[in-house]
Short mmCIF file of the N, C-alpha and C atoms (twelve columns), coordinates in Angstrom:
data_MODEL
# 
_entry.id   MODEL 
# 
loop_
_atom_site.group_PDB 
_atom_site.id 
_atom_site.type_symbol 
_atom_site.label_atom_id 
_atom_site.label_alt_id 
_atom_site.label_comp_id 
_atom_site.label_asym_id 
_atom_site.label_seq_id 
_atom_site.Cartn_x 
_atom_site.Cartn_y 
_atom_site.Cartn_z 
_atom_site.pdbx_PDB_model_num 
ATOM 1   N N  . MET A 1  111.408 159.027 104.950 1 
ATOM 2   C CA . MET A 1  110.257 158.323 104.415 1 
ATOM 3   C C  . MET A 1  109.124 158.452 105.430 1 
ATOM 4   N N  . ARG A 2  107.955 158.572 104.925 1 
ATOM 5   C CA . ARG A 2  106.771 158.653 105.785 1 
ATOM 6   C C  . ARG A 2  106.098 157.288 105.861 1 
ATOM 7   N N  . VAL A 3  105.278 157.114 106.876 1 
ATOM 8   C CA . VAL A 3  104.589 155.839 107.095 1 
ATOM 9   C C  . VAL A 3  103.790 155.431 105.861 1 
ATOM 10  N N  . GLY A 4  103.013 156.353 105.305 1 
ATOM 11  C CA . GLY A 4  102.199 156.045 104.134 1 
ATOM 12  C C  . GLY A 4  103.030 155.624 102.932 1 
ATOM 13  N N  . ASP A 5  104.205 156.238 102.768 1 
ATOM 14  C CA . ASP A 5  105.099 155.861 101.669 1 
ATOM 15  C C  . ASP A 5  105.578 154.422 101.843 1 
ATOM 16  N N  . PHE A 6  105.969 154.069 103.060 1 
ATOM 17  C CA . PHE A 6  106.440 152.709 103.334 1 
ATOM 18  C C  . PHE A 6  105.322 151.703 103.092 1 
ATOM 19  N N  . GLN A 7  104.121 152.024 103.553 1 
ATOM 20  C CA . GLN A 7  102.987 151.120 103.345 1 
ATOM 21  C C  . GLN A 7  102.723 150.909 101.856 1 
ATOM 22  N N  . SER A 8  102.761 151.973 101.081 1 
ATOM 23  C CA . SER A 8  102.512 151.869 99.639  1 
ATOM 24  C C  . SER A 8  103.597 151.068 98.928  1 
ATOM 25  N N  . CYS A 9  104.842 151.308 99.291  1 
ATOM 26  C CA . CYS A 9  105.969 150.652 98.621  1 
ATOM 27  C C  . CYS A 9  106.076 149.170 98.957  1 
ATOM 28  N N  . THR A 10 105.552 148.756 100.100 1 
ATOM 29  C CA . THR A 10 105.687 147.356 100.521 1 
ATOM 30  C C  . THR A 10 104.383 146.579 100.384 1 
ATOM 31  N N  . PHE A 11 103.366 147.189 99.799  1 
ATOM 32  C CA . PHE A 11 102.028 146.600 99.739  1 
ATOM 33  C C  . PHE A 11 102.007 145.205 99.121  1 
ATOM 34  N N  . ASN A 12 102.713 144.973 98.035  1 
ATOM 35  C CA . ASN A 12 102.661 143.689 97.336  1 
ATOM 36  C C  . ASN A 12 103.792 142.732 97.695  1 
ATOM 37  N N  . LEU A 13 104.599 143.057 98.689  1 
ATOM 38  C CA . LEU A 13 105.694 142.168 99.081  1 
ATOM 39  C C  . LEU A 13 105.181 141.061 100.000 1 
ATOM 40  N N  . GLU A 14 105.939 139.982 100.082 1 
ATOM 41  C CA . GLU A 14 105.555 138.852 100.931 1 
ATOM 42  C C  . GLU A 14 105.552 139.259 102.402 1 
ATOM 43  N N  . ASN A 15 104.570 138.779 103.140 1 
ATOM 44  C CA . ASN A 15 104.401 139.145 104.547 1 
ATOM 45  C C  . ASN A 15 105.465 138.575 105.468 1 
ATOM 46  N N  . ASN A 16 106.166 137.516 105.040 1 
ATOM 47  C CA . ASN A 16 107.123 136.870 105.939 1 
ATOM 48  C C  . ASN A 16 108.520 137.474 105.869 1 
ATOM 49  N N  . LEU A 17 108.722 138.541 105.099 1 
ATOM 50  C CA . LEU A 17 110.028 139.191 105.047 1 
ATOM 51  C C  . LEU A 17 110.385 139.729 106.424 1 
ATOM 52  N N  . LYS A 18 111.654 139.589 106.808 1 
ATOM 53  C CA . LYS A 18 112.133 140.083 108.101 1 
ATOM 54  C C  . LYS A 18 112.826 141.425 107.905 1 
ATOM 55  N N  . LEU A 19 112.637 142.344 108.855 1 
ATOM 56  C CA . LEU A 19 113.156 143.703 108.733 1 
ATOM 57  C C  . LEU A 19 114.464 143.886 109.491 1 
ATOM 58  N N  . TYR A 20 115.420 144.522 108.797 1 
ATOM 59  C CA . TYR A 20 116.733 144.805 109.368 1 
ATOM 60  C C  . TYR A 20 117.151 146.224 109.014 1 
ATOM 61  N N  . LEU A 21 117.934 146.825 109.908 1 
ATOM 62  C CA . LEU A 21 118.626 148.070 109.613 1 
ATOM 63  C C  . LEU A 21 119.948 147.696 108.964 1 
ATOM 64  N N  . GLU A 22 120.244 148.308 107.826 1 
ATOM 65  C CA . GLU A 22 121.544 148.137 107.174 1 
ATOM 66  C C  . GLU A 22 122.330 149.413 107.429 1 
ATOM 67  N N  . ASP A 23 123.412 149.303 108.198 1 
ATOM 68  C CA . ASP A 23 124.192 150.476 108.585 1 
ATOM 69  C C  . ASP A 23 125.674 150.167 108.425 1 
ATOM 70  N N  . ASN A 24 126.308 150.817 107.468 1 
ATOM 71  C CA . ASN A 24 127.741 150.617 107.202 1 
ATOM 72  C C  . ASN A 24 128.109 149.154 107.028 1 
ATOM 73  N N  . GLY A 25 127.308 148.431 106.280 1 
ATOM 74  C CA . GLY A 25 127.596 147.026 106.001 1 
ATOM 75  C C  . GLY A 25 127.199 146.063 107.101 1 
ATOM 76  N N  . GLN A 26 126.685 146.566 108.211 1 
ATOM 77  C CA . GLN A 26 126.236 145.707 109.309 1 
ATOM 78  C C  . GLN A 26 124.716 145.643 109.309 1 
ATOM 79  N N  . LEU A 27 124.187 144.507 109.780 1 
ATOM 80  C CA . LEU A 27 122.741 144.322 109.875 1 
ATOM 81  C C  . LEU A 27 122.317 144.257 111.330 1 
ATOM 82  N N  . PHE A 28 121.226 144.947 111.646 1 
ATOM 83  C CA . PHE A 28 120.655 144.954 112.987 1 
ATOM 84  C C  . PHE A 28 119.164 144.657 112.864 1 
ATOM 85  N N  . ALA A 29 118.667 143.721 113.661 1 
ATOM 86  C CA . ALA A 29 117.245 143.362 113.631 1 
ATOM 87  C C  . ALA A 29 116.398 144.532 114.125 1 
ATOM 88  N N  . LEU A 30 115.305 144.806 113.420 1 
ATOM 89  C CA . LEU A 30 114.321 145.800 113.859 1 
ATOM 90  C C  . LEU A 30 113.211 145.039 114.561 1 
ATOM 91  N N  . SER A 31 113.094 145.237 115.884 1 
ATOM 92  C CA . SER A 31 112.309 144.335 116.720 1 
ATOM 93  C C  . SER A 31 110.945 144.841 117.154 1 
ATOM 94  N N  . PHE A 32 110.738 146.138 117.225 1 
ATOM 95  C CA . PHE A 32 109.414 146.621 117.620 1 
ATOM 96  C C  . PHE A 32 109.211 148.064 117.195 1 
ATOM 97  N N  . LEU A 33 107.949 148.500 117.252 1 
ATOM 98  C CA . LEU A 33 107.553 149.860 116.886 1 
ATOM 99  C C  . LEU A 33 107.306 150.685 118.137 1 
ATOM 100 N N  . HIS A 34 107.690 151.941 118.084 1 
ATOM 101 C CA . HIS A 34 107.370 152.889 119.141 1 
ATOM 102 C C  . HIS A 34 106.750 154.105 118.467 1 
ATOM 103 N N  . ARG A 35 105.493 154.402 118.814 1 
ATOM 104 C CA . ARG A 35 104.753 155.487 118.166 1 
ATOM 105 C C  . ARG A 35 104.730 156.744 119.015 1 
ATOM 106 N N  . SER A 36 104.788 157.881 118.336 1 
ATOM 107 C CA . SER A 36 104.481 159.167 118.948 1 
ATOM 108 C C  . SER A 36 103.588 159.910 117.956 1 
ATOM 109 N N  . GLU A 37 103.230 161.134 118.260 1 
ATOM 110 C CA . GLU A 37 102.301 161.872 117.391 1 
ATOM 111 C C  . GLU A 37 102.838 162.065 115.976 1 
ATOM 112 N N  . SER A 38 104.105 162.446 115.861 1 
ATOM 113 C CA . SER A 38 104.619 162.837 114.548 1 
ATOM 114 C C  . SER A 38 105.620 161.862 113.942 1 
ATOM 115 N N  . GLN A 39 105.986 160.813 114.684 1 
ATOM 116 C CA . GLN A 39 106.928 159.856 114.121 1 
ATOM 117 C C  . GLN A 39 106.702 158.462 114.684 1 
ATOM 118 N N  . VAL A 40 107.190 157.493 113.923 1 
ATOM 119 C CA . VAL A 40 107.139 156.093 114.328 1 
ATOM 120 C C  . VAL A 40 108.560 155.561 114.258 1 
ATOM 121 N N  . ASN A 41 109.053 155.048 115.381 1 
ATOM 122 C CA . ASN A 41 110.398 154.481 115.432 1 
ATOM 123 C C  . ASN A 41 110.342 152.977 115.274 1 
ATOM 124 N N  . LEU A 42 111.154 152.447 114.384 1 
ATOM 125 C CA . LEU A 42 111.449 151.020 114.338 1 
ATOM 126 C C  . LEU A 42 112.698 150.855 115.188 1 
ATOM 127 N N  . VAL A 43 112.617 150.034 116.231 1 
ATOM 128 C CA . VAL A 43 113.677 149.972 117.228 1 
ATOM 129 C C  . VAL A 43 114.505 148.706 117.053 1 
ATOM 130 N N  . VAL A 44 115.831 148.875 117.096 1 
ATOM 131 C CA . VAL A 44 116.760 147.752 116.992 1 
ATOM 132 C C  . VAL A 44 116.638 146.888 118.238 1 
ATOM 133 N N  . GLY A 45 116.619 145.568 118.044 1 
ATOM 134 C CA . GLY A 45 116.524 144.623 119.151 1 
ATOM 135 C C  . GLY A 45 117.073 143.267 118.754 1 
ATOM 136 N N  . ALA A 46 116.597 142.228 119.427 1 
ATOM 137 C CA . ALA A 46 117.151 140.885 119.241 1 
ATOM 138 C C  . ALA A 46 116.563 140.142 118.045 1 
ATOM 139 N N  . GLU A 47 115.245 140.122 117.914 1 
ATOM 140 C CA . GLU A 47 114.576 139.348 116.859 1 
ATOM 141 C C  . GLU A 47 113.882 140.287 115.876 1 
ATOM 142 N N  . PRO A 48 114.026 140.058 114.581 1 
ATOM 143 C CA . PRO A 48 113.419 140.964 113.601 1 
ATOM 144 C C  . PRO A 48 111.906 140.802 113.489 1 
ATOM 145 N N  . LEU A 49 111.240 141.922 113.280 1 
ATOM 146 C CA . LEU A 49 109.811 141.922 112.968 1 
ATOM 147 C C  . LEU A 49 109.599 141.381 111.563 1 
ATOM 148 N N  . SER A 50 108.446 140.792 111.347 1 
ATOM 149 C CA . SER A 50 108.069 140.436 109.977 1 
ATOM 150 C C  . SER A 50 107.415 141.659 109.340 1 
ATOM 151 N N  . LEU A 51 107.375 141.666 108.036 1 
ATOM 152 C CA . LEU A 51 106.710 142.761 107.336 1 
ATOM 153 C C  . LEU A 51 105.234 142.814 107.714 1 
ATOM 154 N N  . ALA A 52 104.592 141.651 107.854 1 
ATOM 155 C CA . ALA A 52 103.170 141.611 108.219 1 
ATOM 156 C C  . ALA A 52 102.931 142.274 109.570 1 
ATOM 157 N N  . ASP A 53 103.755 141.961 110.568 1 
ATOM 158 C CA . ASP A 53 103.602 142.565 111.893 1 
ATOM 159 C C  . ASP A 53 103.835 144.072 111.840 1 
ATOM 160 N N  . THR A 54 104.818 144.473 111.057 1 
ATOM 161 C CA . THR A 54 105.127 145.895 110.931 1 
ATOM 162 C C  . THR A 54 103.974 146.646 110.274 1 
ATOM 163 N N  . LEU A 55 103.474 146.113 109.170 1 
ATOM 164 C CA . LEU A 55 102.365 146.778 108.478 1 
ATOM 165 C C  . LEU A 55 101.108 146.816 109.340 1 
ATOM 166 N N  . TYR A 56 100.883 145.768 110.142 1 
ATOM 167 C CA . TYR A 56 99.734  145.776 111.051 1 
ATOM 168 C C  . TYR A 56 99.876  146.922 112.059 1 
ATOM 169 N N  . GLY A 57 101.048 147.059 112.655 1 
ATOM 170 C CA . GLY A 57 101.273 148.138 113.612 1 
ATOM 171 C C  . GLY A 57 101.153 149.517 112.982 1 
ATOM 172 N N  . LEU A 58 101.595 149.637 111.740 1 
ATOM 173 C CA . LEU A 58 101.538 150.934 111.059 1 
ATOM 174 C C  . LEU A 58 100.122 151.334 110.670 1 
ATOM 175 N N  . LYS A 59 99.190  150.373 110.646 1 
ATOM 176 C CA . LYS A 59 97.791  150.697 110.335 1 
ATOM 177 C C  . LYS A 59 97.212  151.701 111.319 1 
ATOM 178 N N  . PHE A 60 97.735  151.734 112.529 1 
ATOM 179 C CA . PHE A 60 97.210  152.595 113.585 1 
ATOM 180 C C  . PHE A 60 97.969  153.914 113.687 1 
ATOM 181 N N  . CYS A 61 98.843  154.193 112.717 1 
ATOM 182 C CA . CYS A 61 99.654  155.406 112.720 1 
ATOM 183 C C  . CYS A 61 99.185  156.357 111.626 1 
ATOM 184 N N  . GLN A 62 99.476  157.619 111.805 1 
ATOM 185 C CA . GLN A 62 99.158  158.619 110.784 1 
ATOM 186 C C  . GLN A 62 100.039 158.388 109.557 1 
ATOM 187 N N  . PRO A 63 99.468  158.383 108.359 1 
ATOM 188 C CA . PRO A 63 100.262 158.149 107.143 1 
ATOM 189 C C  . PRO A 63 101.357 159.189 106.911 1 
ATOM 190 N N  . ASP A 64 101.169 160.409 107.437 1 
ATOM 191 C CA . ASP A 64 102.181 161.444 107.229 1 
ATOM 192 C C  . ASP A 64 103.213 161.505 108.352 1 
ATOM 193 N N  . ALA A 65 103.172 160.549 109.291 1 
ATOM 194 C CA . ALA A 65 104.181 160.489 110.351 1 
ATOM 195 C C  . ALA A 65 105.516 160.047 109.756 1 
ATOM 196 N N  . ASP A 66 106.601 160.599 110.272 1 
ATOM 197 C CA . ASP A 66 107.938 160.210 109.823 1 
ATOM 198 C C  . ASP A 66 108.261 158.809 110.312 1 
ATOM 199 N N  . LEU A 67 108.858 158.001 109.450 1 
ATOM 200 C CA . LEU A 67 109.313 156.662 109.815 1 
ATOM 201 C C  . LEU A 67 110.806 156.750 110.098 1 
ATOM 202 N N  . THR A 68 111.197 156.396 111.319 1 
ATOM 203 C CA . THR A 68 112.588 156.509 111.737 1 
ATOM 204 C C  . THR A 68 113.061 155.194 112.340 1 
ATOM 205 N N  . ILE A 69 114.374 155.107 112.539 1 
ATOM 206 C CA . ILE A 69 114.986 153.934 113.160 1 
ATOM 207 C C  . ILE A 69 115.718 154.395 114.409 1 
ATOM 208 N N  . ASP A 70 115.495 153.683 115.509 1 
ATOM 209 C CA . ASP A 70 116.173 153.942 116.778 1 
ATOM 210 C C  . ASP A 70 117.205 152.845 116.986 1 
ATOM 211 N N  . ASN A 71 118.471 153.204 116.801 1 
ATOM 212 C CA . ASN A 71 119.573 152.266 116.994 1 
ATOM 213 C C  . ASN A 71 120.335 152.675 118.244 1 
ATOM 214 N N  . LEU A 72 119.945 152.088 119.379 1 
ATOM 215 C CA . LEU A 72 120.574 152.380 120.669 1 
ATOM 216 C C  . LEU A 72 120.544 153.868 120.994 1 
ATOM 217 N N  . GLY A 73 119.388 154.487 120.785 1 
ATOM 218 C CA . GLY A 73 119.210 155.892 121.114 1 
ATOM 219 C C  . GLY A 73 119.555 156.852 119.990 1 
ATOM 220 N N  . LYS A 74 120.200 156.371 118.962 1 
ATOM 221 C CA . LYS A 74 120.520 157.208 117.797 1 
ATOM 222 C C  . LYS A 74 119.363 157.103 116.809 1 
ATOM 223 N N  . ILE A 75 118.622 158.205 116.648 1 
ATOM 224 C CA . ILE A 75 117.446 158.231 115.777 1 
ATOM 225 C C  . ILE A 75 117.873 158.710 114.390 1 
ATOM 226 N N  . GLN A 76 117.474 157.942 113.371 1 
ATOM 227 C CA . GLN A 76 117.769 158.344 111.997 1 
ATOM 228 C C  . GLN A 76 116.556 158.061 111.125 1 
ATOM 229 N N  . PRO A 77 116.327 158.892 110.115 1 
ATOM 230 C CA . PRO A 77 115.170 158.667 109.239 1 
ATOM 231 C C  . PRO A 77 115.387 157.463 108.332 1 
ATOM 232 N N  . VAL A 78 114.295 156.838 107.928 1 
ATOM 233 C CA . VAL A 78 114.347 155.779 106.922 1 
ATOM 234 C C  . VAL A 78 114.350 156.468 105.562 1 
ATOM 235 N N  . PHE A 79 115.371 156.165 104.749 1 
ATOM 236 C CA . PHE A 79 115.474 156.760 103.413 1 
ATOM 237 C C  . PHE A 79 114.969 155.820 102.333 1 
ATOM 238 N N  . GLY A 80 114.991 154.531 102.616 1 
ATOM 239 C CA . GLY A 80 114.566 153.553 101.629 1 
ATOM 240 C C  . GLY A 80 114.865 152.157 102.131 1 
ATOM 241 N N  . PHE A 81 114.701 151.204 101.246 1 
ATOM 242 C CA . PHE A 81 114.962 149.818 101.619 1 
ATOM 243 C C  . PHE A 81 115.290 149.021 100.377 1 
ATOM 244 N N  . ARG A 82 115.854 147.853 100.584 1 
ATOM 245 C CA . ARG A 82 116.087 146.913 99.496  1 
ATOM 246 C C  . ARG A 82 115.810 145.516 100.005 1 
ATOM 247 N N  . ARG A 83 115.375 144.682 99.098  1 
ATOM 248 C CA . ARG A 83 115.049 143.308 99.454  1 
ATOM 249 C C  . ARG A 83 116.227 142.406 99.112  1 
ATOM 250 N N  . VAL A 84 116.595 141.540 100.045 1 
ATOM 251 C CA . VAL A 84 117.622 140.526 99.823  1 
ATOM 252 C C  . VAL A 84 117.041 139.206 100.309 1 
ATOM 253 N N  . GLN A 85 116.689 138.336 99.381  1 
ATOM 254 C CA . GLN A 85 116.067 137.043 99.652  1 
ATOM 255 C C  . GLN A 85 114.826 137.228 100.525 1 
ATOM 256 N N  . ASP A 86 114.839 136.720 101.764 1 
ATOM 257 C CA . ASP A 86 113.659 136.824 102.631 1 
ATOM 258 C C  . ASP A 86 113.800 137.931 103.672 1 
ATOM 259 N N  . GLN A 87 114.610 138.941 103.354 1 
ATOM 260 C CA . GLN A 87 114.853 140.036 104.283 1 
ATOM 261 C C  . GLN A 87 114.651 141.377 103.581 1 
ATOM 262 N N  . LEU A 88 114.285 142.369 104.386 1 
ATOM 263 C CA . LEU A 88 114.129 143.735 103.908 1 
ATOM 264 C C  . LEU A 88 115.124 144.589 104.686 1 
ATOM 265 N N  . TYR A 89 116.077 145.193 103.987 1 
ATOM 266 C CA . TYR A 89 117.107 146.013 104.613 1 
ATOM 267 C C  . TYR A 89 116.709 147.475 104.494 1 
ATOM 268 N N  . LEU A 90 116.463 148.120 105.624 1 
ATOM 269 C CA . LEU A 90 116.121 149.537 105.642 1 
ATOM 270 C C  . LEU A 90 117.380 150.345 105.861 1 
ATOM 271 N N  . ARG A 91 117.414 151.532 105.252 1 
ATOM 272 C CA . ARG A 91 118.553 152.421 105.462 1 
ATOM 273 C C  . ARG A 91 118.077 153.848 105.519 1 
# 
């Protein structure tokens, strides 16, 4: 998924949703963004980012940059997401 795709798909969702990586049935909080020229990493950490904070950070990124997840050094692309109550599970 690219940054612009994520921004478009989440445009009308509530800003207070918390972001998590869903990996093999386990949830990991996505805590901060790390930008480079061609990709943006959502990094696993202790406290989850809100959708509002994430979208604010993505405003400064190229829309065609790849959106990826960094789980303890293992980089994987974001393929999609699903909403569960007040959380957004990325995979």
